[in-house]
Short mmCIF file of C-alpha atoms and ligand atoms in Angstrom, two decimals:
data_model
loop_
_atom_site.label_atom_id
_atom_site.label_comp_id
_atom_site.label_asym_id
_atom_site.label_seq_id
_atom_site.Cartn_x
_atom_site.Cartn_y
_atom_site.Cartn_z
CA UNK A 1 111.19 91.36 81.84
CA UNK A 2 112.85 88.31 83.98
CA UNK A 3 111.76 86.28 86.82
CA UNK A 4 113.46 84.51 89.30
CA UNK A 5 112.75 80.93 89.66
CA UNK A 6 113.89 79.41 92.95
CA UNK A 7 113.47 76.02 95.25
CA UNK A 8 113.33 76.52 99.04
CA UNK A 9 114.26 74.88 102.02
CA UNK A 10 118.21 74.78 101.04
CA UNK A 11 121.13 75.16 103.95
CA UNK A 12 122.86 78.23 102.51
CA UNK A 13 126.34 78.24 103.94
CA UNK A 14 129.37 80.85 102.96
CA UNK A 15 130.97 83.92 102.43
CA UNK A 16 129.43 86.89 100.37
CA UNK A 17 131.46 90.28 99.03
CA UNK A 18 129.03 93.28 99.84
CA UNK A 19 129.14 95.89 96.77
CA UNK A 20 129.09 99.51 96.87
CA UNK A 21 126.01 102.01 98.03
CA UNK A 22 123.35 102.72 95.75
CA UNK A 23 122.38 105.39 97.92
CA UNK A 24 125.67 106.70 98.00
CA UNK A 25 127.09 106.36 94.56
CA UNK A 26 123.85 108.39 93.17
CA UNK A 27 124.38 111.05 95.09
CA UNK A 28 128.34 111.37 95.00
CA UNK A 29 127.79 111.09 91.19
CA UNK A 30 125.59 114.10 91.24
CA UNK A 31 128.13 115.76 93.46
CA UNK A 32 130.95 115.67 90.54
CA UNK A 33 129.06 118.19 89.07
CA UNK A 34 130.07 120.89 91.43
CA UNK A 35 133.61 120.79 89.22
CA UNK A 36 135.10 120.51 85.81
CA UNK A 37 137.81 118.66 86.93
CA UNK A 38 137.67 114.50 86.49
CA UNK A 39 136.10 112.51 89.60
CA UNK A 40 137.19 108.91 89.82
CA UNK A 41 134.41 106.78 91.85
CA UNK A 42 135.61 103.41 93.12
CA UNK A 43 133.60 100.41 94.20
CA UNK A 44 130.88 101.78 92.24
CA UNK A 45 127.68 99.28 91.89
CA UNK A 46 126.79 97.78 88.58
CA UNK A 47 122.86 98.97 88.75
CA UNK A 48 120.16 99.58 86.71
CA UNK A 49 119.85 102.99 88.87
CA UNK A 50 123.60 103.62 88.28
CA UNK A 51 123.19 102.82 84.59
CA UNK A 52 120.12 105.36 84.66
CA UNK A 53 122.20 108.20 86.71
CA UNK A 54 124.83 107.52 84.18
CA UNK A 55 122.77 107.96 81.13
CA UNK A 56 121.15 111.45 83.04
CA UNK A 57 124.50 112.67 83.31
CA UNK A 58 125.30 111.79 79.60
CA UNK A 59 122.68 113.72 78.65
CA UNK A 60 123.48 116.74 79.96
CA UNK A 61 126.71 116.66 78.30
CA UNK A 62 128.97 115.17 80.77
CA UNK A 63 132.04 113.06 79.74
CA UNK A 64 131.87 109.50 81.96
CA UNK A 65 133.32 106.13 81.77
CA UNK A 66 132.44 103.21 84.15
CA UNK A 67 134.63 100.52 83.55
CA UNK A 68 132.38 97.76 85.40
CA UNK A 69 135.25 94.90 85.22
CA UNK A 70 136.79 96.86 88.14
CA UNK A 71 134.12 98.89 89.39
CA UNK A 72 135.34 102.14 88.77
CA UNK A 73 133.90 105.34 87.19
CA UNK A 74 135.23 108.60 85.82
CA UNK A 75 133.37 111.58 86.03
CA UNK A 76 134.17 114.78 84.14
CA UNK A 77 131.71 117.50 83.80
CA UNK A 78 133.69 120.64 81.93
CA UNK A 79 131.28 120.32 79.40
CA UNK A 80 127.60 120.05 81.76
CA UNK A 81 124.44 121.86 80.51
CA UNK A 82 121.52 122.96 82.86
CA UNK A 83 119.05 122.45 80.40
CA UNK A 84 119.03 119.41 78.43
CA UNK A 85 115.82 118.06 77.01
CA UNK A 86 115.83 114.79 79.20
CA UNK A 87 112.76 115.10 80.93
CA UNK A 88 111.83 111.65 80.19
CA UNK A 89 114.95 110.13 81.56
CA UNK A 90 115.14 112.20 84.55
CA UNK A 91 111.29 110.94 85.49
CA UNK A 92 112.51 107.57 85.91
CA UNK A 93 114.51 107.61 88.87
CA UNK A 94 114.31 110.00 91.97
CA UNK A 95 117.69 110.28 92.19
CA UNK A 96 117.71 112.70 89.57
CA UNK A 97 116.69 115.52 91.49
CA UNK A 98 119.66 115.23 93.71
CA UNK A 99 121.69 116.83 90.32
CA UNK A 100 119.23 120.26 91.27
CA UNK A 101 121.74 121.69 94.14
CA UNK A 102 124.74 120.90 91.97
CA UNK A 103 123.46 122.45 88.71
CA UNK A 104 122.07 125.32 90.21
CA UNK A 105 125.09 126.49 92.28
CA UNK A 106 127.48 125.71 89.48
CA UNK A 107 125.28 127.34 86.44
CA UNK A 108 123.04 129.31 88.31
CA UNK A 109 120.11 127.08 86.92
CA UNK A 110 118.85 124.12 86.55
CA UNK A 111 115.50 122.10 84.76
CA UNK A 112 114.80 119.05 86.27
CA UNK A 113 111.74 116.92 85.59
CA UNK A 114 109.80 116.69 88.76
CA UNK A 115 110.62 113.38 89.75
CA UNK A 116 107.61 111.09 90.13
CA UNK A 117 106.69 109.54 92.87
CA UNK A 118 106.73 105.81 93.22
CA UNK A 119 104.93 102.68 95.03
CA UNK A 120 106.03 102.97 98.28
CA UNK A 121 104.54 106.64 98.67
CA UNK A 122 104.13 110.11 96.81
CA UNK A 123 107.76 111.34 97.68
CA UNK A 124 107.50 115.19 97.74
CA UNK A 125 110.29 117.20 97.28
CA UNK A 126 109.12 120.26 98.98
CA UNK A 127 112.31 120.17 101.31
CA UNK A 128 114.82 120.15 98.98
CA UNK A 129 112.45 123.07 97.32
CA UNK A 130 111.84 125.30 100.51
CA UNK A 131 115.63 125.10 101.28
CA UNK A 132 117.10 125.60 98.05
CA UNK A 133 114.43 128.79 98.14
CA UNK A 134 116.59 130.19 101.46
CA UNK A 135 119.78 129.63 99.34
CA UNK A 136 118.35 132.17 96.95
CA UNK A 137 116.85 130.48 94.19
CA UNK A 138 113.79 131.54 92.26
CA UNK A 139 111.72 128.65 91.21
CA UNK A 140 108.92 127.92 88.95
CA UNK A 141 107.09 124.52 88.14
CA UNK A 142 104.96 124.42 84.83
CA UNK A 143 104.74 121.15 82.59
CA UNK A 144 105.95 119.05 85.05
CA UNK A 145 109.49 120.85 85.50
CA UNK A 146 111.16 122.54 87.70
CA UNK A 147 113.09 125.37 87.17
CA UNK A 148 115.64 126.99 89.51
CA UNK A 149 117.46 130.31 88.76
CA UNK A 150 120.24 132.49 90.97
CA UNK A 151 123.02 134.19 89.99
CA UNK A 152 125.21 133.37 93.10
CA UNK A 153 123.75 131.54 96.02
CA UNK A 154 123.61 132.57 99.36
CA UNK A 155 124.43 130.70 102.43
CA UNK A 156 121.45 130.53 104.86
CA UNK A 157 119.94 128.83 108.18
CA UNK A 158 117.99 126.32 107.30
CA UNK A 159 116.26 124.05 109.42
CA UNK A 160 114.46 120.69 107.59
CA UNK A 161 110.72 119.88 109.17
CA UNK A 162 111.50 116.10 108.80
CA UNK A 163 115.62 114.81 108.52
CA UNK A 164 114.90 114.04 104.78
CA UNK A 165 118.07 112.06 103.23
CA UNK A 166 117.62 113.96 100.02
CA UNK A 167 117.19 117.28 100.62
CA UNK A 168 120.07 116.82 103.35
CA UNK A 169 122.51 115.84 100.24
CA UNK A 170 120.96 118.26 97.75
CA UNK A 171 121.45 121.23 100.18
CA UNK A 172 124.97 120.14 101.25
CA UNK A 173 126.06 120.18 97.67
CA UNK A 174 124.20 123.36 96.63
CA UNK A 175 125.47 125.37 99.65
CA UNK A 176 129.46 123.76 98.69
CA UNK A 177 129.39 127.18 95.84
CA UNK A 178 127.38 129.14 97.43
CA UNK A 179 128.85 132.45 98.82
CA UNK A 180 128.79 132.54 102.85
CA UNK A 181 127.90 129.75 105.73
CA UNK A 182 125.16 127.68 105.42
CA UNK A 183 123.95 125.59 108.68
CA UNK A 184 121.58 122.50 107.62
CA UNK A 185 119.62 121.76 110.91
CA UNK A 186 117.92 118.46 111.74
CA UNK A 187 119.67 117.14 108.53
CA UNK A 188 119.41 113.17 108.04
CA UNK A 189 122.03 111.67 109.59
CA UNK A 190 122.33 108.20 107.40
CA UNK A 191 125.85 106.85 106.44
CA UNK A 192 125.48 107.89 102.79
CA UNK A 193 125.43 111.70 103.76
CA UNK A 194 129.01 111.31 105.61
CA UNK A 195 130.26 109.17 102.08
CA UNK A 196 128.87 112.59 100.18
CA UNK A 197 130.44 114.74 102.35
CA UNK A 198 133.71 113.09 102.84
CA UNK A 199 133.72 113.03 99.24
CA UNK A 200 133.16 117.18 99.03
CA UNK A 201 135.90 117.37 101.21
CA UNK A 202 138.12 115.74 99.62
CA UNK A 203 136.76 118.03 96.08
CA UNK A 204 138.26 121.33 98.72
CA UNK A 205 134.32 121.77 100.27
CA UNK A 206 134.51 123.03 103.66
CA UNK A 207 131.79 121.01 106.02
CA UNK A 208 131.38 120.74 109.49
CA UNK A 209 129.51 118.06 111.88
CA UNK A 210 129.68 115.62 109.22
CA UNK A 211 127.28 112.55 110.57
CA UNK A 212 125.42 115.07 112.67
CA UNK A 213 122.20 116.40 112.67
CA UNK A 214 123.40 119.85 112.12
CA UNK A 215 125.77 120.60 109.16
CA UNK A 216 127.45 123.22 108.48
CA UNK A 217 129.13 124.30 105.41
CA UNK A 218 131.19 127.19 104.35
CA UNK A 219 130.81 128.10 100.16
CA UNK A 220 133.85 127.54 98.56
CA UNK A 221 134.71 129.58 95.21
CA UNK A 222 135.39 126.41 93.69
CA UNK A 223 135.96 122.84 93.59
CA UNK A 224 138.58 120.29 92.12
CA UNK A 225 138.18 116.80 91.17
CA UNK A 226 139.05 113.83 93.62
CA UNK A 227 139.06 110.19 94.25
CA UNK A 228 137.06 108.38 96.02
CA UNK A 229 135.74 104.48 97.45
CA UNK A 230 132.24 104.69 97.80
CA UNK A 231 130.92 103.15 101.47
CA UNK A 232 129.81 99.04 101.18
CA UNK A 233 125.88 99.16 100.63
CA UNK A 234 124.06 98.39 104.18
CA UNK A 235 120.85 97.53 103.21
CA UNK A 236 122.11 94.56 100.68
CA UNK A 237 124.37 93.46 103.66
CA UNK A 238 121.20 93.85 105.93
CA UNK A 239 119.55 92.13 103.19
CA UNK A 240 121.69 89.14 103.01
CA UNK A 241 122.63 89.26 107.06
CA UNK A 242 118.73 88.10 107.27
CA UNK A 243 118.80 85.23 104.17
CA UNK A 244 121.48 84.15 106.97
CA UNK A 245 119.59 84.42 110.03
CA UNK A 246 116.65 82.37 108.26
CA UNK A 247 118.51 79.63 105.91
CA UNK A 248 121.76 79.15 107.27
CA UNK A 249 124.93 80.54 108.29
CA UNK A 250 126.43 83.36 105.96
CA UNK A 251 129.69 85.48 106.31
CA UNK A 252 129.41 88.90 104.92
CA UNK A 253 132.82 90.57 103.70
CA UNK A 254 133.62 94.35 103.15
CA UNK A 255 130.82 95.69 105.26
CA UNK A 256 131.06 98.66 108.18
CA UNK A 257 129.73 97.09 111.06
CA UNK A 258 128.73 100.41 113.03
CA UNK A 259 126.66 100.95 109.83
CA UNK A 260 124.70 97.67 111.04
CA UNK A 261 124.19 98.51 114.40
CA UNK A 262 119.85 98.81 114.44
CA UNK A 263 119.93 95.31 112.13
CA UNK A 264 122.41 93.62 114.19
CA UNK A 265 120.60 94.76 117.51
CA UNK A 266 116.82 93.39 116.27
CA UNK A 267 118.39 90.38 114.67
CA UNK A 268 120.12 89.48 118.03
CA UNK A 269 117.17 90.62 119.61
CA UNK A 270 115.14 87.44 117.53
CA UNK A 271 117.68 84.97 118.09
CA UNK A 272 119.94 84.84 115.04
CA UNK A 273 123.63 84.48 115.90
CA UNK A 274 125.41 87.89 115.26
CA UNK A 275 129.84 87.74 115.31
CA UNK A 276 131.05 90.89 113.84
CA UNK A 277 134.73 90.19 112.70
CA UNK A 278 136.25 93.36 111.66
CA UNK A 279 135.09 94.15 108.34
CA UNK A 280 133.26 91.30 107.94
CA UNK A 281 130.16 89.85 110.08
CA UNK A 282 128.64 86.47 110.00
CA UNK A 283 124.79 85.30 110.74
CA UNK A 284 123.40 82.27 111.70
CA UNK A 285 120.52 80.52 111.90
CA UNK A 286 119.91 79.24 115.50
CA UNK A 287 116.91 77.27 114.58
CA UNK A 288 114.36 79.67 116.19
CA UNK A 289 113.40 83.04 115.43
CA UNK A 290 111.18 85.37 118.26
CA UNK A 291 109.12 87.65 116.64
CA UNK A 292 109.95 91.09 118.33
CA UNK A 293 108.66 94.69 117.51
CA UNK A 294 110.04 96.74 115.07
CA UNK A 295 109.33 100.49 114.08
CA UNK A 296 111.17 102.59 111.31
CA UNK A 297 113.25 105.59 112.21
CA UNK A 298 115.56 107.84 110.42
CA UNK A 299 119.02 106.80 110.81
CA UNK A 300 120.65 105.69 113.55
CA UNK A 301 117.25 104.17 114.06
CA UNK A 302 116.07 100.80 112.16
CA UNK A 303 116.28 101.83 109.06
CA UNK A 304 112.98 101.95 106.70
CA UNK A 305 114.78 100.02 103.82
CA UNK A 306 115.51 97.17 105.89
CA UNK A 307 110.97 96.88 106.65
CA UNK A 308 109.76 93.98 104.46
CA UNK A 309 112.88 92.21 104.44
CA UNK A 310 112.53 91.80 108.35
CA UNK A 311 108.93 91.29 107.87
CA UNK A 312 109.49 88.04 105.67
CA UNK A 313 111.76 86.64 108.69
CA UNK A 314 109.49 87.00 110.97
CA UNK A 315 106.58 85.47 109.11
CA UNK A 316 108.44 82.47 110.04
CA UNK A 317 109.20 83.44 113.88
CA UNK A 318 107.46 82.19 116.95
CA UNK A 319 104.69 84.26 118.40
CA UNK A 320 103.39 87.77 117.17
CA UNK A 321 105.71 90.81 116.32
CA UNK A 322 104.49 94.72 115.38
CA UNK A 323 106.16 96.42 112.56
CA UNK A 324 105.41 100.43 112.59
CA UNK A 325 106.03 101.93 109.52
CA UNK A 326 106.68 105.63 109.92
CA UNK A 327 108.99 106.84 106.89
CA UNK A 328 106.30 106.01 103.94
CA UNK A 329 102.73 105.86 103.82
CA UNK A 330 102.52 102.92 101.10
CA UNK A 331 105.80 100.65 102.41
CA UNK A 332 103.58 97.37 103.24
CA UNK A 333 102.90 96.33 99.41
CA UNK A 334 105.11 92.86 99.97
CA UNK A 335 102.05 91.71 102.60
CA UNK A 336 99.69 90.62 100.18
CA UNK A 337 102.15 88.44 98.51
CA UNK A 338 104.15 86.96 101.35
CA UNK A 339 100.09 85.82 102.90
CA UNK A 340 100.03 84.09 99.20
CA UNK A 341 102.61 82.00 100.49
CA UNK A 342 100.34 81.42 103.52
CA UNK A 343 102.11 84.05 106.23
CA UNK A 344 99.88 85.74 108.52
CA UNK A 345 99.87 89.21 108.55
CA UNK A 346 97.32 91.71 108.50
CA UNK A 347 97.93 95.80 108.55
CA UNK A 348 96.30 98.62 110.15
CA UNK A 349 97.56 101.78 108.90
CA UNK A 350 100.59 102.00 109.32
CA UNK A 351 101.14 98.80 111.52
CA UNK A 352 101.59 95.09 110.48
CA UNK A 353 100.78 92.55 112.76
CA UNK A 354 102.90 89.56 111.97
CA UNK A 355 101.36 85.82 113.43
CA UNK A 356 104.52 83.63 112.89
CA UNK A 357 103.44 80.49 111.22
CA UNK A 358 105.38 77.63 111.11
CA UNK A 359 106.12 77.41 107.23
CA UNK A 360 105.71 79.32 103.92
CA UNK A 361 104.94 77.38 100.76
CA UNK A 362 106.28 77.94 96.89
CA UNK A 363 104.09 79.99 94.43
CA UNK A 364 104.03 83.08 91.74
CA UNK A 365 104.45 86.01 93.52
CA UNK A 366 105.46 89.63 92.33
CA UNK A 367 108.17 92.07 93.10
CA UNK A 368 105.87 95.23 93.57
CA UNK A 369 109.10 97.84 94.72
CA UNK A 370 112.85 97.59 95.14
CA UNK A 371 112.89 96.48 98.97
CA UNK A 372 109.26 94.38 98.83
CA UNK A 373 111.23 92.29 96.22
CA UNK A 374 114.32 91.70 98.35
CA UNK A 375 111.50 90.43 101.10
CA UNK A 376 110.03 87.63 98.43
CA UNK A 377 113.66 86.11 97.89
CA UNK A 378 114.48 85.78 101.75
CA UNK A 379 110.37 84.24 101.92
CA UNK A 380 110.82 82.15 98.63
CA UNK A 381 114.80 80.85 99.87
CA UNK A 382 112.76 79.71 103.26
CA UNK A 383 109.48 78.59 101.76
CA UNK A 384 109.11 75.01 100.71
CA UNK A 385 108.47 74.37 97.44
CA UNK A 386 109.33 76.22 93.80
CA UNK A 387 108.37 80.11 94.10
CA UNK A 388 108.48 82.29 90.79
CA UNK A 389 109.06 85.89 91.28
CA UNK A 390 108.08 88.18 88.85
CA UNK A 391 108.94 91.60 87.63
CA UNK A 392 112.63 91.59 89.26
CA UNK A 393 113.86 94.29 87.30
CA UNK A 394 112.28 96.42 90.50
CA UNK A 395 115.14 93.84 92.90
CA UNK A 396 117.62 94.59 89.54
CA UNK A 397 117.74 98.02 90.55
CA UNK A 398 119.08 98.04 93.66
CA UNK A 399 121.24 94.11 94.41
CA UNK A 400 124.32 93.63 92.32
CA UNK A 401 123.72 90.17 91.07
CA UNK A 402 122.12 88.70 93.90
CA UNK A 403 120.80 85.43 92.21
CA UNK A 404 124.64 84.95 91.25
CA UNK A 405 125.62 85.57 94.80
CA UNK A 406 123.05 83.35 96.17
CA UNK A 407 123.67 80.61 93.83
CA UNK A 408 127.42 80.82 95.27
CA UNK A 409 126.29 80.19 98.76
CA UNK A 410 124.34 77.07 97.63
CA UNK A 411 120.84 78.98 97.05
CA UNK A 412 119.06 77.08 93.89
CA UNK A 413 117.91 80.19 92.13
CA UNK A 414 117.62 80.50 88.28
CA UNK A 415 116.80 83.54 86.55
CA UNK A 416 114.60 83.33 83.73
CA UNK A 417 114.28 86.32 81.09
CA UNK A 418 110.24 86.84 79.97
CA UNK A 419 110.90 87.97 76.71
C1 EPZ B 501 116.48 108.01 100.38
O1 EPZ B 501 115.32 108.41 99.68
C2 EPZ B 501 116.82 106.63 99.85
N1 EPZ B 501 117.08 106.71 98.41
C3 EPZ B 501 115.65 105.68 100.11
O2 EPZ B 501 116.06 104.39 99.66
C4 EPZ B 501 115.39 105.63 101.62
O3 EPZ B 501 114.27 104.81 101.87
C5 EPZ B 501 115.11 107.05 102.13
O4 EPZ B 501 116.22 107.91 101.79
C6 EPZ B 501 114.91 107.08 103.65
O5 EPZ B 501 116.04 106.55 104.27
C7 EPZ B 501 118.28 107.17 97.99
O6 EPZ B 501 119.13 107.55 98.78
C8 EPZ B 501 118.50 107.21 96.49
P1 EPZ B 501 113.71 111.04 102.23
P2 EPZ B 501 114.78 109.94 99.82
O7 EPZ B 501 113.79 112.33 101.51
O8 EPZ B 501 115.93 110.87 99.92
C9 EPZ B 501 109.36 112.71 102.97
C10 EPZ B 501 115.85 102.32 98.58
O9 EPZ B 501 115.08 101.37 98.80
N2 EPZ B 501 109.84 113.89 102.22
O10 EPZ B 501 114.52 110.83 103.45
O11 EPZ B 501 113.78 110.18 98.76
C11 EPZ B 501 109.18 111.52 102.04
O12 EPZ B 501 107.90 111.56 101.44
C12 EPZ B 501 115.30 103.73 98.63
O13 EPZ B 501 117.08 102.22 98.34
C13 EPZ B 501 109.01 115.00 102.15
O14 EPZ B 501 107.92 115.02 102.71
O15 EPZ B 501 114.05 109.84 101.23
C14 EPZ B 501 109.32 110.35 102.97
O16 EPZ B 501 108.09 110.12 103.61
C15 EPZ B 501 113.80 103.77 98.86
N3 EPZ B 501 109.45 116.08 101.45
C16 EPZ B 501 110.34 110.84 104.00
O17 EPZ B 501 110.39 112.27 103.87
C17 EPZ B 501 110.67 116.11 100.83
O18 EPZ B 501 111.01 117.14 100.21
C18 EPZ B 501 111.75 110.30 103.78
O19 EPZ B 501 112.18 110.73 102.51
C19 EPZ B 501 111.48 114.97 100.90
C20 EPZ B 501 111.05 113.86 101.61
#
């Protein structure tokens, strides 16, 4: 267990390197599954959720290496089984279900844990379920698995009630064996489903409207390996593009800037400075933040993992702003602790009603989920005052060594390990 200890108030000024996509590299890995040839992932993120997926895939007999000194992991899964006896590691991130399309369309079953739900909401998996159940497959769920069975998928029209981003990705990569055409309609749109797909093409998968909310793939007998970059990770440069809009002036390198396009257009919106530069973009502090309205929307609208990070810069804007909430019911759990460091915000279902105030001071505050945690560190680098945040193995999971990064942009942030 670690906490980070860190003093506010500090000018942050400099250049950060934006890793790879969590939410792309868990996916993609999954994805290698579809072949026994060997996958070589670049730019992959040094995670605790990477370390997980890689351990999952480990255990169901699949050779990898991830060299983390240059970011780069190989993939081989000749040797996968269905039905390892992982249960336990497979409940601890979500992810995991995203190996269900691959296993089943390249075994023609799979046993998956079902994967449990976490703080920010019960996260269902009855999409990925109801469409994987037009592809064919029988399932059954006793003892808290899942188990899916078909001899040879078949391609199908299937239409998803909400654009969910992981029952897009587990469809796309079941349908990639599957025999016939399979049309994905109101699929999520995000960024992460175009990495995954350019990545299946590139493996011999045959997809059309790639980025669109209608995808459409044609089963392919098989597929070969491939190499691929995985896509910079959006929400840490969202993350940090708002540290820079509240303490300073910070340029972010090896981002895609029409990834950015709902945070740059509500950071402008509030004031911060915005100068895209290619494939790097720099924010600004002008000195005074407007609280404006915010409401979360699958992608291209502002995206739901970029919530309580926007809601701990405007606890410190002038005037009132509305933040609508409508991707998970339980997303407002970083509230309680940013009022502990004396913001103003109160919620109503799913609305918060942010009162700008005109500081935040230093205390003990905990990281209750992944993006909740990210919101304390923007609060605590803005607060006056020493804050101590606890239980950042939820932040570990998803920044790649974001105290190290801050500290290199003149952030005084210490982490201390809790025994
Ligand atoms: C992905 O989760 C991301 N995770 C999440 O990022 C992100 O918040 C989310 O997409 C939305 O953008 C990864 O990519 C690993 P969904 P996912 O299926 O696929 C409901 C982070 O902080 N739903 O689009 O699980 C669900 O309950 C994480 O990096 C069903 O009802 O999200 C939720 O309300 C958090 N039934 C909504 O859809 C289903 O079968 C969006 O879920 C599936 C989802």
């Amino acid at each position: 267990m670690g906490k980070y200890v860190v003093e506010g108030s500090k000018k942050l000024k400099g250049s950060v390197d934006i890793s790879g996509s969590k939410n792309s590299a868990l996916p993609i890995m999954a994805a290698a599954l579809l072949t026994e040839e060997e996958c070589v992932l670049e730019n992959m993120p040094t995670l605790r959720d990477i370390n997980i997926m890689d351990s999952i895939m480990q255990s169901i007999a699949v050779e990898t290496r991830f060299e983390k000194q240059n970011n780069i992991m190989r993939i081989k899964a000749g040797g996968a089984v269905y039905n390892a006896d992982n249960n336990e590691l497979m409940g601890k991130i979500r992810a995991s279900f995203l190996t269900a399309g691959p296993l089943l369309s390249r075994f023609g079953r799979a046993r998956i844990s079902l994967p449990g739900g976490c703080s920010i909401g019960s996260r269902p998996i009855d999409l990925h379920l109801k469409g994987l159940a037009k592809l064919g497959a029988e399932i059954s769920k006793e003892f808290g698995v899942v188990e899916l069975k078909c001899k040879k998928l078949k391609g199908a029209d299937i239409y998803l009630d909400f654009p969910s981003v992981g029952a897009t990705e587990n469809l796309i990569m079941a349908a990639s064996l599957a025999d016939g055409v399979t049309t994905v309609s109101n699929a999520a749109m995000e960024p992460e489903i175009g990495d995954l797909c350019t990545f299946l093409q590139k493996m011999g998968a045959e997809i059309y409207g790639k980025g669109t909310d209608t995808v459409r793939v044609v089963g392919s007998p098989g597929l070969k390996g491939a190499i691929h970059r995985i896509i910079p990770d959006r929400i840490e440069a969202g993350t940090f593009m708002l540290i820079g809009a509240a303490c300073g002036e910070i340029r972010l390198n090896f981002v895609r800037t029409e990834h950015l396009r709902p945070i740059v257009a509500k950071l402008r919106e509030a004031g911060a400075e915005v100068v895209e530069d290619g494939d790097a973009v720099v924010v600004k502090n002008t000195g005074c933040i407007k609280n404006t309205d915010i409401k979360t929307m699958p992608y291209p609208g502002f995206p739901t993992d970029m919530q309580p990070q926007f809601m701990s810069l405007m606890a410190l804007g002038q005037g009132t702003g509305v933040i609508n909430e409508t991707i998970f019911e339980n997303r407002f759990m970083q509230v309680n602790e940013l009022n502990r460091m004396g913001a103003d915000i109160k919620t109503e279902g799913s609305s918060a009603i942010i009162r700008g105030v005109k500081r935040l001071t230093g205390t003990n505050v905990r990281a209750t989920d992944l993006r909740a945690g990210a919101a304390l560190i923007i609060s605590a680098l803005a607060a006056e005052g020493t804050t101590e945040i606890s239980d950042i193995y939820h932040i570990e999971r998803g920044y790649c060594g974001i105290d190290e990064k801050l500290r290199h942009i003149g952030a005084d942030i210490r982490r201390v390990d809790q025994g």
